[in-house]
mmCIF file of N, CA and C in Angstrom:
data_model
loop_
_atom_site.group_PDB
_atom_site.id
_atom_site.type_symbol
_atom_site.label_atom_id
_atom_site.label_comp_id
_atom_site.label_asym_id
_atom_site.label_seq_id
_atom_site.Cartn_x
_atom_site.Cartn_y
_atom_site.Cartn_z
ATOM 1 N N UNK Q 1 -6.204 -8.923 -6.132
ATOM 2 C CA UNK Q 1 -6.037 -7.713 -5.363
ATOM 3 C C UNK Q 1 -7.179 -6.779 -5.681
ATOM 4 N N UNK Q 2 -7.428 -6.399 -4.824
ATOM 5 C CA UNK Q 2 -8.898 -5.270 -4.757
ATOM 6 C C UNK Q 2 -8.332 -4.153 -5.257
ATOM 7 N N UNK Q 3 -9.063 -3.463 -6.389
ATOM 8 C CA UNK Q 3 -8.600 -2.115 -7.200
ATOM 9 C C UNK Q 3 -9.185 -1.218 -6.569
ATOM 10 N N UNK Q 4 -10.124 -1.527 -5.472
ATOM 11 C CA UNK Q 4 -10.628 -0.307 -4.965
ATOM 12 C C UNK Q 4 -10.180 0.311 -3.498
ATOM 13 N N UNK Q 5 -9.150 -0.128 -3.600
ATOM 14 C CA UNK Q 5 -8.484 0.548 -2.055
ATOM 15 C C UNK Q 5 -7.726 1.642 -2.131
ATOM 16 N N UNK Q 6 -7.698 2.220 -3.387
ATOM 17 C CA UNK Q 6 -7.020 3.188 -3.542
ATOM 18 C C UNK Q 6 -7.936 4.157 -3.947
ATOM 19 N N UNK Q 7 -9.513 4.198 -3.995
ATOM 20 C CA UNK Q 7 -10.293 5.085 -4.095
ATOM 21 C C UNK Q 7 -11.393 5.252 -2.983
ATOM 22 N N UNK Q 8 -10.879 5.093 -1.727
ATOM 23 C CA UNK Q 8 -11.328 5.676 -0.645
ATOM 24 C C UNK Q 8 -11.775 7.037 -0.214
ATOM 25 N N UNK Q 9 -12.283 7.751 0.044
ATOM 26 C CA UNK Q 9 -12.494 8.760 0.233
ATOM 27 C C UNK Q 9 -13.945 9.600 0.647
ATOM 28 N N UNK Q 10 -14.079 10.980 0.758
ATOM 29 C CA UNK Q 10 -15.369 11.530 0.617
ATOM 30 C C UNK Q 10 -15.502 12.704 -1.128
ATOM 31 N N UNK Q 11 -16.945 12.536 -0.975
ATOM 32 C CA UNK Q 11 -16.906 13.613 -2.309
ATOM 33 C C UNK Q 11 -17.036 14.923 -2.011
ATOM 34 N N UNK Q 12 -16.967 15.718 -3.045
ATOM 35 C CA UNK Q 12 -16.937 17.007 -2.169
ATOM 36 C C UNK Q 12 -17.254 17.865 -3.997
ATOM 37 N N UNK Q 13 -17.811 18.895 -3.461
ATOM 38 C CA UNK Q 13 -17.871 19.845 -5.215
ATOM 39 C C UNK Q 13 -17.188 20.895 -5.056
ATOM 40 N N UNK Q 14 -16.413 21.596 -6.185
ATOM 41 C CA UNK Q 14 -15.249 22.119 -6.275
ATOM 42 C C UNK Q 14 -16.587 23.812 -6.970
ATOM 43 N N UNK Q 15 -15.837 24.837 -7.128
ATOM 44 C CA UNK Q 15 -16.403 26.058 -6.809
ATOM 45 C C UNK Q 15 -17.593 26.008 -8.395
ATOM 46 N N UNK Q 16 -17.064 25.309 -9.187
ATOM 47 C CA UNK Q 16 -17.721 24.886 -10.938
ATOM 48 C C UNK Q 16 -18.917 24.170 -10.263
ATOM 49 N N UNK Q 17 -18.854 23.526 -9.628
ATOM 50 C CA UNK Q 17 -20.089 22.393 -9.270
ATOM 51 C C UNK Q 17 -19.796 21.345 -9.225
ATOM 52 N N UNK Q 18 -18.122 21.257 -9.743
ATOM 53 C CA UNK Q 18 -18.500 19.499 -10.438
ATOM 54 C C UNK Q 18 -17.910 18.848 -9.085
ATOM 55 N N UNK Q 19 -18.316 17.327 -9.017
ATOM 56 C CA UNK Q 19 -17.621 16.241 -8.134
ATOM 57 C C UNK Q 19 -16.677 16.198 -7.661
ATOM 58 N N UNK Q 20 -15.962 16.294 -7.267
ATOM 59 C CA UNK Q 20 -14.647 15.833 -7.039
ATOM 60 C C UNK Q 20 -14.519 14.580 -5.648
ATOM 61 N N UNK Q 21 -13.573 13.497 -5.869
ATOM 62 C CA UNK Q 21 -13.536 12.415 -4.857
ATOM 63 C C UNK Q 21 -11.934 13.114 -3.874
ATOM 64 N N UNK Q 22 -12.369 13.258 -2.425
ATOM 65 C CA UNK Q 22 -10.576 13.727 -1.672
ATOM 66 C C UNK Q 22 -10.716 12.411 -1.580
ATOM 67 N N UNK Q 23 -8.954 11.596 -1.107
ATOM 68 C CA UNK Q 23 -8.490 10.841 -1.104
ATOM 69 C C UNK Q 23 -7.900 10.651 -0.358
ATOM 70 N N UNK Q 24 -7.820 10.284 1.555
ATOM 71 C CA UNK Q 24 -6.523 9.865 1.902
ATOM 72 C C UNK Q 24 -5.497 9.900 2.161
ATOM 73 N N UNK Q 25 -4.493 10.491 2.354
ATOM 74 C CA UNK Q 25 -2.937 10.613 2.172
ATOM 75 C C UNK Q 25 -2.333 8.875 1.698
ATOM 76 N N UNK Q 26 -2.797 7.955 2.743
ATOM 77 C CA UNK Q 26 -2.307 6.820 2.716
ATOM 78 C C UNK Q 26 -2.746 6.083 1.376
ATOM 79 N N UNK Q 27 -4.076 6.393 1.059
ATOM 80 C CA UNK Q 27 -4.803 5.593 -0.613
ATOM 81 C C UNK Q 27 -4.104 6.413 -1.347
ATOM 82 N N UNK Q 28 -3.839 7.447 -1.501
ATOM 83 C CA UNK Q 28 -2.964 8.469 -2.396
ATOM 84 C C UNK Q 28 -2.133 7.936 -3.025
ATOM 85 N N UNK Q 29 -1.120 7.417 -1.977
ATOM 86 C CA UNK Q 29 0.475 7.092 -1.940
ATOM 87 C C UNK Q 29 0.104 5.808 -2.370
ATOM 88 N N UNK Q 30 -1.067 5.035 -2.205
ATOM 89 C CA UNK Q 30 -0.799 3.320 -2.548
ATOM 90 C C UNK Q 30 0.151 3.397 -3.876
ATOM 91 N N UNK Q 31 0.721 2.194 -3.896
ATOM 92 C CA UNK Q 31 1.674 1.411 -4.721
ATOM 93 C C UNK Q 31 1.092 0.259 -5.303
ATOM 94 N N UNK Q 32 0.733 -0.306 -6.552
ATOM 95 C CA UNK Q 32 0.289 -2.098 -6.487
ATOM 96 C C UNK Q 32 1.186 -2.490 -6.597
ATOM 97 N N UNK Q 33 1.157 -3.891 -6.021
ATOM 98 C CA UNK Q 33 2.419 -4.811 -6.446
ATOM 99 C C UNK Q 33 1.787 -6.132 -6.908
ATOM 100 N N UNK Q 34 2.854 -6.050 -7.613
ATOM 101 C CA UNK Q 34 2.452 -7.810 -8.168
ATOM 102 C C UNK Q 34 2.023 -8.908 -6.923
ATOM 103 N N UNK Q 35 1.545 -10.214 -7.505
ATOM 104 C CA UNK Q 35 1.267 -11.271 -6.225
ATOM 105 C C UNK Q 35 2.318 -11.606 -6.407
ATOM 106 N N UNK Q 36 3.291 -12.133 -6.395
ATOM 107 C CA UNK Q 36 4.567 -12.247 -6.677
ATOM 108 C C UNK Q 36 5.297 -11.162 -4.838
ATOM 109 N N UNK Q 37 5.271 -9.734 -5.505
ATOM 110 C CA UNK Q 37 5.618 -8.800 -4.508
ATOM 111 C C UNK Q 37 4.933 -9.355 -3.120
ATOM 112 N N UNK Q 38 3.371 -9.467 -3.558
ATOM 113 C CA UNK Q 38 2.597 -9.405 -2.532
ATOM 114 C C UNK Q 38 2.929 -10.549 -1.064
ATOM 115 N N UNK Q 39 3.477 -11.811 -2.012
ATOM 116 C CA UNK Q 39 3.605 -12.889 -1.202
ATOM 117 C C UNK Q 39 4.921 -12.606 -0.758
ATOM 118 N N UNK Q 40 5.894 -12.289 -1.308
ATOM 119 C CA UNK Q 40 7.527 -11.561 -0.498
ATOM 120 C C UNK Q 40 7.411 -11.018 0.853
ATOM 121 N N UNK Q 41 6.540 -9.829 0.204
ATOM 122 C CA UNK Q 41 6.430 -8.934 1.232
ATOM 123 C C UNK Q 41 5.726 -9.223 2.702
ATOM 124 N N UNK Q 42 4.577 -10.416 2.554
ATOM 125 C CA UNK Q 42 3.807 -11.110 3.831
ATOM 126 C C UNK Q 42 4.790 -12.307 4.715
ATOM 127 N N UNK Q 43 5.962 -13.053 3.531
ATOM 128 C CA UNK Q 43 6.496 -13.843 4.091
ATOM 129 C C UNK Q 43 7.809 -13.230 4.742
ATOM 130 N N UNK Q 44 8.240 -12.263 4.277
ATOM 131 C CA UNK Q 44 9.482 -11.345 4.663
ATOM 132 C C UNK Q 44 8.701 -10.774 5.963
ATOM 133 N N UNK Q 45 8.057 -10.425 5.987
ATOM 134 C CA UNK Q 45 7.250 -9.586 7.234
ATOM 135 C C UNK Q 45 7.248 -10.306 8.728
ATOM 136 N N UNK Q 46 6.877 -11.506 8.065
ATOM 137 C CA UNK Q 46 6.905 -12.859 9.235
ATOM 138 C C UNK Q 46 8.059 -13.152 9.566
ATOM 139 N N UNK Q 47 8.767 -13.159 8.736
ATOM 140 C CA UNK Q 47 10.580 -12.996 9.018
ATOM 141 C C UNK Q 47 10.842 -12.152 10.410
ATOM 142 N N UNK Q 48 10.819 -10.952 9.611
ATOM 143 C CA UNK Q 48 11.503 -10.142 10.156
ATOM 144 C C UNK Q 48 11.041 -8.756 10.844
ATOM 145 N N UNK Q 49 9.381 -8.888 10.479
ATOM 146 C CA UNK Q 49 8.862 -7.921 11.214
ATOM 147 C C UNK Q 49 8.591 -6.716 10.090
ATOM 148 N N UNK Q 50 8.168 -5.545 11.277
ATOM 149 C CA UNK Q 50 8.348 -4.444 9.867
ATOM 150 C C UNK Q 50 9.935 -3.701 9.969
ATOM 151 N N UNK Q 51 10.852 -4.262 9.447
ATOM 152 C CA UNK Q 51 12.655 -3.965 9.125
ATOM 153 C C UNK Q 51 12.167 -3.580 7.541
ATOM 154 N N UNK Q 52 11.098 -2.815 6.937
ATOM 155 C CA UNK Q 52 10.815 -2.397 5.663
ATOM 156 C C UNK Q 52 12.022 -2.408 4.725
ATOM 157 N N UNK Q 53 13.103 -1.427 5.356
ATOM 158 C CA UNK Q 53 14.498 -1.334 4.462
ATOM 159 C C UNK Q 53 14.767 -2.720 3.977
ATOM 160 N N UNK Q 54 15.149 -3.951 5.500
ATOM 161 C CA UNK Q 54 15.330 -5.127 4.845
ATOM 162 C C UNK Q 54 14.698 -5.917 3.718
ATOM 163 N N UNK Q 55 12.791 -6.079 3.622
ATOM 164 C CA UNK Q 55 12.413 -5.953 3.132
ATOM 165 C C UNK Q 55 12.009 -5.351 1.527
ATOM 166 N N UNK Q 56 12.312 -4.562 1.509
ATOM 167 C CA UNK Q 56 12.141 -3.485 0.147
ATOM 168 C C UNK Q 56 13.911 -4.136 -0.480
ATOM 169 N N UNK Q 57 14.696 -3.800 0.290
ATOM 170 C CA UNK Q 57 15.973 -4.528 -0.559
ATOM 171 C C UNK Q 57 15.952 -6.063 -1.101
ATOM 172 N N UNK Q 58 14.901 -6.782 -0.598
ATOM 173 C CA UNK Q 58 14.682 -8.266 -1.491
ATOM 174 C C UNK Q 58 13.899 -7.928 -2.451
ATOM 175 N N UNK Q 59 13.180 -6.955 -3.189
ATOM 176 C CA UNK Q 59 12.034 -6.698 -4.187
ATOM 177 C C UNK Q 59 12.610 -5.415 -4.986
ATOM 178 N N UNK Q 60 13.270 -5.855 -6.283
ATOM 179 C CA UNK Q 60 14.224 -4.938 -7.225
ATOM 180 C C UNK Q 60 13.031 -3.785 -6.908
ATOM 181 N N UNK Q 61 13.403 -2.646 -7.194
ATOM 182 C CA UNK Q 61 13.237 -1.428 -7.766
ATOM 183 C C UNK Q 61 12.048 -0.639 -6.717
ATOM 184 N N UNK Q 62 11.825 -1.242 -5.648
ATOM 185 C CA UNK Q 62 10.855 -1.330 -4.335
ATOM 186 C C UNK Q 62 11.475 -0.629 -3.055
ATOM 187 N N UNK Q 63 11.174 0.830 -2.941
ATOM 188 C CA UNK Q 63 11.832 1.187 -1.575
ATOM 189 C C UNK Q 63 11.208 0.929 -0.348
ATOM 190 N N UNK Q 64 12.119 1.016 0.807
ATOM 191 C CA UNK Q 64 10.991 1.156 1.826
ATOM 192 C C UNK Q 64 9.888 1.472 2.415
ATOM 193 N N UNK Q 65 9.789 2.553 1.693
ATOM 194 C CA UNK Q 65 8.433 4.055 1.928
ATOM 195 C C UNK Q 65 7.316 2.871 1.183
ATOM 196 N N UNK Q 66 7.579 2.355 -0.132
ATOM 197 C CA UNK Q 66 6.511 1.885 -0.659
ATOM 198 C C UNK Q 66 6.173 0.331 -0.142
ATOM 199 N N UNK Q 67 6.737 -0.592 0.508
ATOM 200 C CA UNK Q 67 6.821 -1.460 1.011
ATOM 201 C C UNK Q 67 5.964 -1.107 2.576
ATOM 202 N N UNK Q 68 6.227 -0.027 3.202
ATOM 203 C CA UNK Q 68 5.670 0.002 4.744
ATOM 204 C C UNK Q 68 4.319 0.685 4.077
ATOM 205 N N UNK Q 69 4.244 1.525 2.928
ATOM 206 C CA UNK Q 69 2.856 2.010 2.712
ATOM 207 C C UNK Q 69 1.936 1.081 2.007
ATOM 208 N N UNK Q 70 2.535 -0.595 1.499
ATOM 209 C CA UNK Q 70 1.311 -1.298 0.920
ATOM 210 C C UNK Q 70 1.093 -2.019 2.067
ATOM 211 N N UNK Q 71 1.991 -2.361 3.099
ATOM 212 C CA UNK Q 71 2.006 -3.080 4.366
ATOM 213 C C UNK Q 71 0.617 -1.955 5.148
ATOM 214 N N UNK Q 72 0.991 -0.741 5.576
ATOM 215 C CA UNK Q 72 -0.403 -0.241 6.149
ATOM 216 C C UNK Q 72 -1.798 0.072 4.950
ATOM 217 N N UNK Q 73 -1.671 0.015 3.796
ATOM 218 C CA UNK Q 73 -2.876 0.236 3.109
ATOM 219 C C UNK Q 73 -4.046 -1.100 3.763
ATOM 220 N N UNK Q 74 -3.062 -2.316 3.227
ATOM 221 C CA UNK Q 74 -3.179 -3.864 3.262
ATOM 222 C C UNK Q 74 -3.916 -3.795 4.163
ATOM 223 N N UNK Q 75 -3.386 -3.300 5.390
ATOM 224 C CA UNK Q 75 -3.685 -3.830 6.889
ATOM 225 C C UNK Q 75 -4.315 -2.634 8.124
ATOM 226 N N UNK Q 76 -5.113 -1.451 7.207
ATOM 227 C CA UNK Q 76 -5.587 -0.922 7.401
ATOM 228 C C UNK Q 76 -7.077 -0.978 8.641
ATOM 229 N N UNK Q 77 -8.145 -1.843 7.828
ATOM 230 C CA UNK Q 77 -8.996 -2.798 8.112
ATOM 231 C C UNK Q 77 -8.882 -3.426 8.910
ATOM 232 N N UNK Q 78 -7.743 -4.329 9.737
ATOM 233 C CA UNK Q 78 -7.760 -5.470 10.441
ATOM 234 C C UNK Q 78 -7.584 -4.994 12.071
#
């Protein structure tokens, strides 16, 4: 899994001078999940579509919100 999808953004300098990276709303919120999660969540999808709730209830401790937000991080690009 690519560690850098969650540091998307533009830079910008804050009133000190220094750097700062904005971020996204959607890279913000990313979630990682295990490959484990990852493969659930692609084969559940094919199932059943995006039914996220259904989804997120096969993956302990995984709500919906975070299940439909690694589903659009993922699939952002395509």
């Amino acid at each position: 899994m690519d560690s850098s999808s969650g540091s998307q953004g533009k830079n910008s300098k804050t009133s000190d001078g220094c750097e700062t990276k904005e971020v996204n709303n959607t890279a913000q919120n990313f979630v990682h999940f295990t490959e484990e999660e990852e493969d659930l969540v692609f084969r559940m999808h094919r199932l059943v579509g995006n039914r996220w709730e259904l989804i997120a209830g096969r993956i302990p401790g995984r709500t919906a919100k975070e299940v439909e937000m690694f589903w659009a991080v993922k699939h952002q690009n395509t």
